mmCIF file of C-alpha atoms and ligand atoms in Angstrom:
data_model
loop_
_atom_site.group_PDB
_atom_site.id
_atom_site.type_symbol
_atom_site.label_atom_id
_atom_site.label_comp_id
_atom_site.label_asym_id
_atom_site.label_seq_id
_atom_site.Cartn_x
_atom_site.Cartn_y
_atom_site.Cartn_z
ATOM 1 C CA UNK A 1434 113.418 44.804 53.394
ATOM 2 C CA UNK A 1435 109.944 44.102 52.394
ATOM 3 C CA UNK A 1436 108.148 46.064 49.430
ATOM 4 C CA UNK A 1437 106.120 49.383 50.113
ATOM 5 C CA UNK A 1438 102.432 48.074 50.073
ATOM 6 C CA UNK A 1439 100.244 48.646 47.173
ATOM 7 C CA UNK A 1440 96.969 50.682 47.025
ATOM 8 C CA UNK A 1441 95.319 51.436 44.004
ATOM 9 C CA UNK A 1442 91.843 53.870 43.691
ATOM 10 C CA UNK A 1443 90.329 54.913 40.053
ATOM 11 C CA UNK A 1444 88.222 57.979 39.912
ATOM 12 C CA UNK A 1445 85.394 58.416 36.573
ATOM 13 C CA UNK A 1446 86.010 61.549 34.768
ATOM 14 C CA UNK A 1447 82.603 62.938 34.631
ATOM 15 C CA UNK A 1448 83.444 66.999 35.166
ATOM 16 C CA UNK A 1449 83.516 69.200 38.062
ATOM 17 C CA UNK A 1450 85.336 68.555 41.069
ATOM 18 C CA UNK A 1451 83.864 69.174 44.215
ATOM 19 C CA UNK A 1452 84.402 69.533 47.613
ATOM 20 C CA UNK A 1453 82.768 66.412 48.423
ATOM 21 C CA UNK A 1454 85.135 64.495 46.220
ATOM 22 C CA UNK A 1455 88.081 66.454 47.391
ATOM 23 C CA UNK A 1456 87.117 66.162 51.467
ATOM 24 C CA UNK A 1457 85.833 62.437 50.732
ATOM 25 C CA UNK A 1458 88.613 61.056 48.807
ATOM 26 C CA UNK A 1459 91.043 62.886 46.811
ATOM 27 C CA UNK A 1460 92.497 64.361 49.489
ATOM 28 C CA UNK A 1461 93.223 61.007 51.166
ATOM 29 C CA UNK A 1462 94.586 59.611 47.905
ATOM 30 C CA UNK A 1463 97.497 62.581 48.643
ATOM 31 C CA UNK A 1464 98.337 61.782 51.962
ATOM 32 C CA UNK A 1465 98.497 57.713 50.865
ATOM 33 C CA UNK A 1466 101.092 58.813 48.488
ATOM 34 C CA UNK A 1467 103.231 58.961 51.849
ATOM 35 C CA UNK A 1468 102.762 55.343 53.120
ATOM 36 C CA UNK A 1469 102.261 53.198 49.997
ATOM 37 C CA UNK A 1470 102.753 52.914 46.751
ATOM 38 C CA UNK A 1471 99.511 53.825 44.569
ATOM 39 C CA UNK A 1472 97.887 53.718 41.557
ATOM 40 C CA UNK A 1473 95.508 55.945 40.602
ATOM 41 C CA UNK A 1474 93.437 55.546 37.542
ATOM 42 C CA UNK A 1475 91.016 58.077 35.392
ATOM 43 C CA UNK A 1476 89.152 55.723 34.391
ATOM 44 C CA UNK A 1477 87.508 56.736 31.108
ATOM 45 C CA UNK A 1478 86.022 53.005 29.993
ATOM 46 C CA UNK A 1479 84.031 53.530 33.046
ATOM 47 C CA UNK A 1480 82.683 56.903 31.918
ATOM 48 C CA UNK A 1481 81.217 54.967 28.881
ATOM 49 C CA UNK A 1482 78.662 53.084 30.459
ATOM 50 C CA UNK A 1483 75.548 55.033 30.558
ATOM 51 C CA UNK A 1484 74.912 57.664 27.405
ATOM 52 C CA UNK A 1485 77.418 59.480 26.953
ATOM 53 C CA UNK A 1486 79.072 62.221 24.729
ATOM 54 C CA UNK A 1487 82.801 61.246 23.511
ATOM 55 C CA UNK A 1488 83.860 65.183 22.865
ATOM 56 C CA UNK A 1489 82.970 65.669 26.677
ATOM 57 C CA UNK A 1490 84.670 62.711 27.546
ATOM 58 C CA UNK A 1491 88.066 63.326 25.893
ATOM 59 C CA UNK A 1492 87.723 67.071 27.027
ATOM 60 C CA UNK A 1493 87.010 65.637 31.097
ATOM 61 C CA UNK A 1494 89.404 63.082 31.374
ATOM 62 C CA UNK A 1495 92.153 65.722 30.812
ATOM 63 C CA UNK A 1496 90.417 68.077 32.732
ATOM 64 C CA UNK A 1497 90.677 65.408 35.908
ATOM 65 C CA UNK A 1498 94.139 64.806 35.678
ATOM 66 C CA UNK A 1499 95.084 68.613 35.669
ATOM 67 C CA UNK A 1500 92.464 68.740 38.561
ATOM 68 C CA UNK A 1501 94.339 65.808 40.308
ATOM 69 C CA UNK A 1502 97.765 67.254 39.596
ATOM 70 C CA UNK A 1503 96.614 70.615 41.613
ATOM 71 C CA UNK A 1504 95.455 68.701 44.098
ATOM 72 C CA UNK A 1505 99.438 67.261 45.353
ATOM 73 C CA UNK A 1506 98.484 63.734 43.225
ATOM 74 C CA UNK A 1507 102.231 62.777 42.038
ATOM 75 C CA UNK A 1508 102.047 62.341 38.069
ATOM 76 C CA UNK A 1509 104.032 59.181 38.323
ATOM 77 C CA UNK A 1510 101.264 58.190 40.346
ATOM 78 C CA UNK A 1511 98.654 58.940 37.604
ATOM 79 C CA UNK A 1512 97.250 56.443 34.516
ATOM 80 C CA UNK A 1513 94.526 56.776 32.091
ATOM 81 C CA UNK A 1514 93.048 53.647 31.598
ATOM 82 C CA UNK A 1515 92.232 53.913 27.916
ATOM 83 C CA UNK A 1516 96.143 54.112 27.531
ATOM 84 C CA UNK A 1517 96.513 50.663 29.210
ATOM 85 C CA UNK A 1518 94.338 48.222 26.988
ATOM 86 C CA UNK A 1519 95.279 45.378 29.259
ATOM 87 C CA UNK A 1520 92.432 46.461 31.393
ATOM 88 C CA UNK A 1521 89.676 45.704 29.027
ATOM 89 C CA UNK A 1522 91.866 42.413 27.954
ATOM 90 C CA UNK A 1523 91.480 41.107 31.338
ATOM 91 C CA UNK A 1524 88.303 42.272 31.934
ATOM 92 C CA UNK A 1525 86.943 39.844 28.771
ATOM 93 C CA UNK A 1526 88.714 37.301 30.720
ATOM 94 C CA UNK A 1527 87.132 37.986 34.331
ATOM 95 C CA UNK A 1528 84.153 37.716 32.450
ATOM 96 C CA UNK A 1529 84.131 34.055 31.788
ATOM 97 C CA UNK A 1530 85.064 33.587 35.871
ATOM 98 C CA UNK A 1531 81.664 35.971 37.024
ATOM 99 C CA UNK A 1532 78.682 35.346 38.099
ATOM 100 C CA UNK A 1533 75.838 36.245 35.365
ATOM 101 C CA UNK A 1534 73.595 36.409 38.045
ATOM 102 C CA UNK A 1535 75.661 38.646 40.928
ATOM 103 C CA UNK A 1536 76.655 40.923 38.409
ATOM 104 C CA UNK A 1537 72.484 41.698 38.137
ATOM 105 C CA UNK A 1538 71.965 41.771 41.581
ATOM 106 C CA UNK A 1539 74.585 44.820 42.174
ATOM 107 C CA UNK A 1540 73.319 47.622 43.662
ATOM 108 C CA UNK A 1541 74.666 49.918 41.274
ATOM 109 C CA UNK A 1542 73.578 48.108 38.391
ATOM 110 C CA UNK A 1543 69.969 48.040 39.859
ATOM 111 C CA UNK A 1544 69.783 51.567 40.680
ATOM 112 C CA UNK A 1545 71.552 52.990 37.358
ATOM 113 C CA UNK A 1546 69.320 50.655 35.073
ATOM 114 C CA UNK A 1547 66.196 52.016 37.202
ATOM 115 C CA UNK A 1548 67.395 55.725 36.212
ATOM 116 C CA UNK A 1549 67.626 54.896 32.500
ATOM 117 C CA UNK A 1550 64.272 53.609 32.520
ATOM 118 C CA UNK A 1551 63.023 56.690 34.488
ATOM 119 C CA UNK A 1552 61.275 59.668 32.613
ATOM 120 C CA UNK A 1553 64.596 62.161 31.407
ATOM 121 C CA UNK A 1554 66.331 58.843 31.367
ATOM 122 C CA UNK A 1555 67.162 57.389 27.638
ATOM 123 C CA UNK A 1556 65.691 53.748 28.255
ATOM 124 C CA UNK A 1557 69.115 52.414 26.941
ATOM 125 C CA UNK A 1558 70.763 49.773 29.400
ATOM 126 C CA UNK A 1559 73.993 49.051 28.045
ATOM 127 C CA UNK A 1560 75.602 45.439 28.673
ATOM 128 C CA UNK A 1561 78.811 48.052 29.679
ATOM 129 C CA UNK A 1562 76.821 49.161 32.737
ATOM 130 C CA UNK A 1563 76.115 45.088 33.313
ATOM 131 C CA UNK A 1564 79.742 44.713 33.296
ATOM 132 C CA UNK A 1565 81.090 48.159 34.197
ATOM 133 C CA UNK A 1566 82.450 45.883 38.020
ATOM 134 C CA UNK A 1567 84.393 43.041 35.835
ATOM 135 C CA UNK A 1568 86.260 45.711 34.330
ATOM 136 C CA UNK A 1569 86.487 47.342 38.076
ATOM 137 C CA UNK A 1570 87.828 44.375 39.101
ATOM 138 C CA UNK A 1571 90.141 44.413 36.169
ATOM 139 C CA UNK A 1572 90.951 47.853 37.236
ATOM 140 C CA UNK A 1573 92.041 46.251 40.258
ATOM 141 C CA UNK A 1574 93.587 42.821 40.257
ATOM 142 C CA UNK A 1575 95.987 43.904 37.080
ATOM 143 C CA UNK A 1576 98.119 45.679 40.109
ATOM 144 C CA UNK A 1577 98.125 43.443 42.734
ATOM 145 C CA UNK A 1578 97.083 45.672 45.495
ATOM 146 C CA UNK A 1579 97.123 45.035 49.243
ATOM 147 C CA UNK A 1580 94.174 47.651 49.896
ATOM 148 C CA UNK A 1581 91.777 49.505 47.366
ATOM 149 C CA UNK A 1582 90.391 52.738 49.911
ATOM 150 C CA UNK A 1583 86.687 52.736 48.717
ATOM 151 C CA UNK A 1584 83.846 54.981 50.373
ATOM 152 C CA UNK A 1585 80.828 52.627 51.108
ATOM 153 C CA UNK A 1586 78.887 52.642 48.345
ATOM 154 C CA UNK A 1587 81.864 50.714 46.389
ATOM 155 C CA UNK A 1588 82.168 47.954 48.726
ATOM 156 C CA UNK A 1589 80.371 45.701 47.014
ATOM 157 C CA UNK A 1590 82.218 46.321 43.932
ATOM 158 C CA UNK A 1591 85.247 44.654 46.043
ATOM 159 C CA UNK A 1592 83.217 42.008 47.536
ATOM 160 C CA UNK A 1593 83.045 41.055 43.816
ATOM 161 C CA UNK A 1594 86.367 41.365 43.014
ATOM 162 C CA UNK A 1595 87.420 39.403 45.701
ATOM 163 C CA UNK A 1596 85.025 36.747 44.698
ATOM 164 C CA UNK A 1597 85.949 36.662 40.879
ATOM 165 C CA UNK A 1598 90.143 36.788 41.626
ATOM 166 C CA UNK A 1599 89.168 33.337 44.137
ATOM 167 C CA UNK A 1600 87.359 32.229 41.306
ATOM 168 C CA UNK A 1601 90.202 32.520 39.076
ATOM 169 C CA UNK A 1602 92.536 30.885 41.582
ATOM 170 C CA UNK A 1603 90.782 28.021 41.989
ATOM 171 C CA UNK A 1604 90.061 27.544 38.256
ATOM 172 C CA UNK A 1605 93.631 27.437 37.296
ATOM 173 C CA UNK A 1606 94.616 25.678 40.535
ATOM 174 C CA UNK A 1607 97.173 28.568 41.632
ATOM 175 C CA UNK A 1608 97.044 31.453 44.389
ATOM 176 C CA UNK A 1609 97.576 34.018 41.351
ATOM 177 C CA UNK A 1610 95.346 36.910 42.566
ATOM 178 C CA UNK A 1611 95.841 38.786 45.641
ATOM 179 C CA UNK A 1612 92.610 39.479 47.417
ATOM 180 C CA UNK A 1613 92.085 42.933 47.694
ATOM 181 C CA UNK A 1614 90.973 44.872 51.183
ATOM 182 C CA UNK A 1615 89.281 47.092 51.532
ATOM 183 C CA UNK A 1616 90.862 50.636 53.261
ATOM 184 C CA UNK A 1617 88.438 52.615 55.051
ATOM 185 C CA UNK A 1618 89.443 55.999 56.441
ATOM 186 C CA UNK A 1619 87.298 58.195 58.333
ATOM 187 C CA UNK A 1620 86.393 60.585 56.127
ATOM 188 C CA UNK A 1621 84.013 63.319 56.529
ATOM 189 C CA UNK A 1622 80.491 63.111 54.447
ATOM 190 C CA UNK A 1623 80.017 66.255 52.358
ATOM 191 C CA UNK A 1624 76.341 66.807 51.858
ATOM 192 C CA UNK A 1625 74.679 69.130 49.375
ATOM 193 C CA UNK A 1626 74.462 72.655 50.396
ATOM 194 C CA UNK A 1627 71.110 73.266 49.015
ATOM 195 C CA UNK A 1628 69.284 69.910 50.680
ATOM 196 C CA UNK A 1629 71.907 68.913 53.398
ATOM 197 C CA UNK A 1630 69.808 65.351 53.611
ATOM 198 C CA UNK A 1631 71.410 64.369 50.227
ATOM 199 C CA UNK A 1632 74.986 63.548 49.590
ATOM 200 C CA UNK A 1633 76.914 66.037 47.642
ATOM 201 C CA UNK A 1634 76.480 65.426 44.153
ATOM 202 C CA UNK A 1635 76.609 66.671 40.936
ATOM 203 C CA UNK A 1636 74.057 64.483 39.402
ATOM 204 C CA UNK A 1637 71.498 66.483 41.260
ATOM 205 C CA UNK A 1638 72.407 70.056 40.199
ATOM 206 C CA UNK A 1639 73.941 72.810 40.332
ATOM 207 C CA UNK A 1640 72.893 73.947 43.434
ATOM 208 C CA UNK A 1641 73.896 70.175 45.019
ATOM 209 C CA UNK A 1642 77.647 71.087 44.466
ATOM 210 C CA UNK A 1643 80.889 73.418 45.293
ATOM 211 C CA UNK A 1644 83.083 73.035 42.866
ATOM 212 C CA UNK A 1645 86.638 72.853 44.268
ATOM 213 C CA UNK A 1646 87.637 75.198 41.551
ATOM 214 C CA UNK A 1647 85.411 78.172 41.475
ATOM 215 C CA UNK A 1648 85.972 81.538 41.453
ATOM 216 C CA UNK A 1649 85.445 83.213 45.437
ATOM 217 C CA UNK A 1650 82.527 85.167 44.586
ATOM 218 C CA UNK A 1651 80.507 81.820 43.577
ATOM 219 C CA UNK A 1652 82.100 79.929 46.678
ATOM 220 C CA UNK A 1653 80.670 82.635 49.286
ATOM 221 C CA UNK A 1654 77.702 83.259 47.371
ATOM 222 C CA UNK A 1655 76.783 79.170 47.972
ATOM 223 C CA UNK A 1656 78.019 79.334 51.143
ATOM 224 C CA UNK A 1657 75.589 81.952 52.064
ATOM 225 C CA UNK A 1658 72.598 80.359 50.645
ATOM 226 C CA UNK A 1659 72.875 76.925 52.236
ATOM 227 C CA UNK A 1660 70.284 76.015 54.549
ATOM 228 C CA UNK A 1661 70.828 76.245 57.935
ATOM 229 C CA UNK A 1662 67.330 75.408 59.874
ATOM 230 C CA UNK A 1663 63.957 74.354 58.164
ATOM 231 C CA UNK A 1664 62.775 74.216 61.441
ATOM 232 C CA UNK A 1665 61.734 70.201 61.153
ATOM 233 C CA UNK A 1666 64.710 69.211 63.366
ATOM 234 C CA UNK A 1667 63.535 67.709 67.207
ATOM 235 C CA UNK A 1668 64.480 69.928 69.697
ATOM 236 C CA UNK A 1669 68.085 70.052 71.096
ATOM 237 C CA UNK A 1670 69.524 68.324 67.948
ATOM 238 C CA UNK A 1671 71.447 70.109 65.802
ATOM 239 C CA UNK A 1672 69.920 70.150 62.594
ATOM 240 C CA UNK A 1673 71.554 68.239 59.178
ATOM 241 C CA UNK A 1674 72.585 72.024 57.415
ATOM 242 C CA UNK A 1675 74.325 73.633 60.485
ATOM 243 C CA UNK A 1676 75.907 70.111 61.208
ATOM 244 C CA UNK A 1677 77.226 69.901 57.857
ATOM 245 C CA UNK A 1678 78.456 73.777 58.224
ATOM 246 C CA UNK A 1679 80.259 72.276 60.699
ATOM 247 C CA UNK A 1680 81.596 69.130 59.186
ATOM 248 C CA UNK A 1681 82.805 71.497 55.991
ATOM 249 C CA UNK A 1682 84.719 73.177 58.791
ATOM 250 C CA UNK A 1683 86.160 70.314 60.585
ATOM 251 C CA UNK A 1684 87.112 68.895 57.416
ATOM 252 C CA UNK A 1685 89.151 71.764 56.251
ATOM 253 C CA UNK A 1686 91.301 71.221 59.168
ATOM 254 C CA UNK A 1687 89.964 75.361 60.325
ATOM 255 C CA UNK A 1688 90.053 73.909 64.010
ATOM 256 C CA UNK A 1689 90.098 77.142 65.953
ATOM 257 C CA UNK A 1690 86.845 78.492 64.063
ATOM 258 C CA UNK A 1691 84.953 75.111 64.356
ATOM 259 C CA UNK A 1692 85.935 75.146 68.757
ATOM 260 C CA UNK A 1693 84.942 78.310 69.219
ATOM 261 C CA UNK A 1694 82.070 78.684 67.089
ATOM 262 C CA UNK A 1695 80.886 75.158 68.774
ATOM 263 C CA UNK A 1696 80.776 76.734 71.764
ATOM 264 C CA UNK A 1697 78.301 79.438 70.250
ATOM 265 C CA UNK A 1698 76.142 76.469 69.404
ATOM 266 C CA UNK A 1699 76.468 75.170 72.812
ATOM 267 C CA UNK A 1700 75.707 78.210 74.883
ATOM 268 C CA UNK A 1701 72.905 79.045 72.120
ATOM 269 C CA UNK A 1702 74.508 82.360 70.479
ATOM 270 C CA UNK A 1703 75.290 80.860 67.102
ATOM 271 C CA UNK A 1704 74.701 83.292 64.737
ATOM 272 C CA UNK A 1705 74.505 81.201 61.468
ATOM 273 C CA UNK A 1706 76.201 84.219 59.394
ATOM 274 C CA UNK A 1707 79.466 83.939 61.293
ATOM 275 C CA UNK A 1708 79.553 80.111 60.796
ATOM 276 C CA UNK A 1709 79.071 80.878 56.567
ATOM 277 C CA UNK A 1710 81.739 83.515 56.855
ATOM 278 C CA UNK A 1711 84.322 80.990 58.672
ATOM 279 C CA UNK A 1712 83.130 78.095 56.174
ATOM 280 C CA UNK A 1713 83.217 80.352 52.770
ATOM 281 C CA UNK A 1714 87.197 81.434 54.064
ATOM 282 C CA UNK A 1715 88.006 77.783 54.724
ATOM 283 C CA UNK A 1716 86.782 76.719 51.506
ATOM 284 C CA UNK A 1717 88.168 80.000 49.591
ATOM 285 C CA UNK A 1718 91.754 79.043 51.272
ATOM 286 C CA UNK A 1719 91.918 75.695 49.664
ATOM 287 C CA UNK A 1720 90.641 76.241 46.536
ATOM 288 C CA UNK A 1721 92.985 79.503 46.153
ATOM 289 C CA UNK A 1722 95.684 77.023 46.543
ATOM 290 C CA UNK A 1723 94.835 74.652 44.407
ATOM 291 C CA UNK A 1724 93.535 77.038 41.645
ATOM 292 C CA UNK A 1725 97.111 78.557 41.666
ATOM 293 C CA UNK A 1726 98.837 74.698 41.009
ATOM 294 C CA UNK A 1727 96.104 75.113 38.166
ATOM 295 C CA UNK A 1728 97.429 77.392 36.932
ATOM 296 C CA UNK A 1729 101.098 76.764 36.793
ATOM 297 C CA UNK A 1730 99.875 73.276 35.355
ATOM 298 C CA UNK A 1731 97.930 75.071 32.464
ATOM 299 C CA UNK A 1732 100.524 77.472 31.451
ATOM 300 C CA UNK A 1733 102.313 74.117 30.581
ATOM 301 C CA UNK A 1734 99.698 71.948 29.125
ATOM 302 C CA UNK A 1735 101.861 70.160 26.429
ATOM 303 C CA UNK A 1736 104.824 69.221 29.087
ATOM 304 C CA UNK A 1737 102.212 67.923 31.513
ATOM 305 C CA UNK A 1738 100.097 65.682 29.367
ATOM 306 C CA UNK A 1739 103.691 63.919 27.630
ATOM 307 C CA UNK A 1740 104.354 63.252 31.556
ATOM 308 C CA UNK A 1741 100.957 61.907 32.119
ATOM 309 C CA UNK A 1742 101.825 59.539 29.242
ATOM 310 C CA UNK A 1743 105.190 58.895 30.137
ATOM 311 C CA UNK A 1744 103.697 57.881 33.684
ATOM 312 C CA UNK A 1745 100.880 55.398 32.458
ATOM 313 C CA UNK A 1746 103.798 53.993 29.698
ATOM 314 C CA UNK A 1747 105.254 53.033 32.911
ATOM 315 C CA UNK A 1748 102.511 51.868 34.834
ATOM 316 C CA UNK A 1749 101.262 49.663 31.666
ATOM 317 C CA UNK A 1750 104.586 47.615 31.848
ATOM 318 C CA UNK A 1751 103.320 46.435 35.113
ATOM 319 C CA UNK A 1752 99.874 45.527 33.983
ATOM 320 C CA UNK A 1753 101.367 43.629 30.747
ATOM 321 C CA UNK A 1754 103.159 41.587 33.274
ATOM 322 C CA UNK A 1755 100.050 40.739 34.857
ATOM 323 C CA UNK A 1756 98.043 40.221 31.799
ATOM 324 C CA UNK A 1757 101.096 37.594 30.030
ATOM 325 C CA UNK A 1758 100.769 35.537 33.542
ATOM 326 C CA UNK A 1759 96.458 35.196 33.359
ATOM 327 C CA UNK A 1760 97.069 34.231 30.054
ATOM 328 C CA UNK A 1761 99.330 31.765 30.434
ATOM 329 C CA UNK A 1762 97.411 30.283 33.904
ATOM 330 C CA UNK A 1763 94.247 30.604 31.371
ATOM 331 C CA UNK A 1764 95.107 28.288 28.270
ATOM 332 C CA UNK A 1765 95.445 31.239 26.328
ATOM 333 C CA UNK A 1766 98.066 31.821 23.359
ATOM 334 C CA UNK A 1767 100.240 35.040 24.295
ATOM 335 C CA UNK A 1768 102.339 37.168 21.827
ATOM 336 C CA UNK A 1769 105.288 36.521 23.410
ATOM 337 C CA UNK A 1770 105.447 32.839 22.110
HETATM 338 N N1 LIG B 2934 83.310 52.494 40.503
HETATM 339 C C1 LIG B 2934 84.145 53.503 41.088
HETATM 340 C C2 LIG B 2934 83.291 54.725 41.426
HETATM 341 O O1 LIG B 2934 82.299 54.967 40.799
HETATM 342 C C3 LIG B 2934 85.251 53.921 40.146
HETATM 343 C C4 LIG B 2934 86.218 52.831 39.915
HETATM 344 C C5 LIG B 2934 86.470 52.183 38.743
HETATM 345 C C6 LIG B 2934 87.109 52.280 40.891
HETATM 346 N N2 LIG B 2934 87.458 51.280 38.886
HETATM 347 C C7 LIG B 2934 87.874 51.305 40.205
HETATM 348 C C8 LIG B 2934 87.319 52.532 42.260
HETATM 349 C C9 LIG B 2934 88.849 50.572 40.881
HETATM 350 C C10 LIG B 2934 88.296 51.782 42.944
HETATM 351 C C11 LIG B 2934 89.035 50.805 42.241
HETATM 352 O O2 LIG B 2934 83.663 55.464 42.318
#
């Protein structure tokens, strides 16, 4: 019988947790669980990379995982990569087998060393941010896994990692790496309720986001004040607010209200206010659930972090595996001799 195949996804601890991170990934990562057998890192290193503040750090990386945990993430299935050292070990080694030059023509690079230089930005480009893929790559290739599911923007990230494990190969003469694919589910595109042309995000506000774990009144109350119209769409298209409306809809799986109230849109008697009320009780639904696995989780804080630790003890024995077999393929002097 051949092995369960691998997939492994990280996730930066950097606060809330929306609805677009639950409808565009998180909730995938759960139904994965079924098929494969995954990794799933909070991936704190990463979260140091642009200016940060270390009490907010600590405090969010916990406050992930007990997120993640409510969400039907398995805790077996759960690391923190700060508890696994190995990653930064091989990252220092993936180093010396990147390109100097790729790694400054990444798109993420370019765009996040743009906003430091910005006005409100703090002019500080780390060589962390420079590097922040090696140690994605790290991230990856320490587990072996058949399939990484990334949204688009992190393609590129596994382009690179795909180039830097060949590079490796062929430098020590030995098919060591698996090349990672990449797994791309259709999943829906959240957009910001208060400018549906932008992706939801936190980085933009407030207003940009629905956090998966707020309390009703604030869910309905942003529900209700999302655009609908701003009367620039062409005629007969359906403009980007009701369409996301819709999408929200679709993607909490409330198929009877998205049919019917598409055929409102189709016969033109959509009243916007009954497409907000079936949205704000999808939403409510799922994050009543998943503020009540809170819950339970936080009335036993203690138990559930020594499991979290337990569970990346266990997952580090893999990536010390990994990291003994680079080092010997690399020249270098291991403990173990
Ligand atoms: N760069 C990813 C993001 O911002 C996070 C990440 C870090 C990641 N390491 C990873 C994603 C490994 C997939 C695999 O979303």
């Amino acid at each position: 019988m051949s092995e369960t195949k691998r997939v492994l996804s990280c996730i930066q601890p950097t606060g809330d947790m929306h609805f677009g991170n639950y409808f565009g990934a998180v909730k995938n990562w759960v139904k994965l669980q079924q098929t494969y057998t995954c990794y799933y890192g909070v991936v704190n290193y990463h979260a140091m990379t642009m200016p940060y503040n270390p009490k907010k750090l600590r405090n969010n990386t916990w406050e992930l995982i007990f997120n993640l945990l409510s969400t039907g993430i398995d805790h077996e299935r759960l690391f923190i990569q700060s508890l696994v050292p190995e990653h930064a070990e091989l990252s220092w080694i993936l180093n010396c087998f990147t390109s100097y030059g790729q790694l400054t023509r990444m798109t993420q690079f370019k765009d996040k060393s743009a906003q430091s230089g910005e006005q409100g930005g703090e002019g500080f480009i780390s060589a962390g941010l420079l590097n922040y893929p090696v140690l994605q790559a790290a991230d990856i290739l320490i587990y072996r896994p058949s399939f990484v599911p990334v949204g688009k923007d992190q393609e590129q990230h596994l382009e690179l990692t795909r180039n830097i494990a060949q590079r490796f190969n062929n430098q020590v003469g030995k098919e060591y790496f698996i090349l990672p694919e990449p797994l791309f589910t259709e999943v829906p595109k959240v957009m910001s309720p208060a400018d549906p042309t932008r992706k939801m995000s936190k980085s933009a506000g407030d207003k940009h986001y629905i956090n998966l774990f707020a309390e009703e009144k604030r869910i309905r109350k942003q529900v209700r004040s999302a655009v609908t119209d701003t009367g620039d769409t062409p005629e007969g298209e359906m403009s980007a607010g009701v369409r996301n409306l819709f999408e929200l809809l679709k993607a909490g799986e409330a198929m009877d209200a998205y049919q019917s109230l598409q055929s409102d849109y189709e016969a033109g008697a959509l009243k916007y206010v009954d497409l907000k009320d079936a949205v704000a009780d999808t939403l409510v639904g799922i994050s009543e659930q998943v503020r009540a696995r809170r819950a339970e989780l936080d009335a036993n804080k203690k138990e559930v972090k020594q499991q979290i630790k337990a569970s990346t003890a266990a997952i580090r024995k893999e990536a010390q595996q990994t990291i003994a077999e680079v080092k010997d393929l690399a020249g270098l002097m291991n403990v173990r001799f």
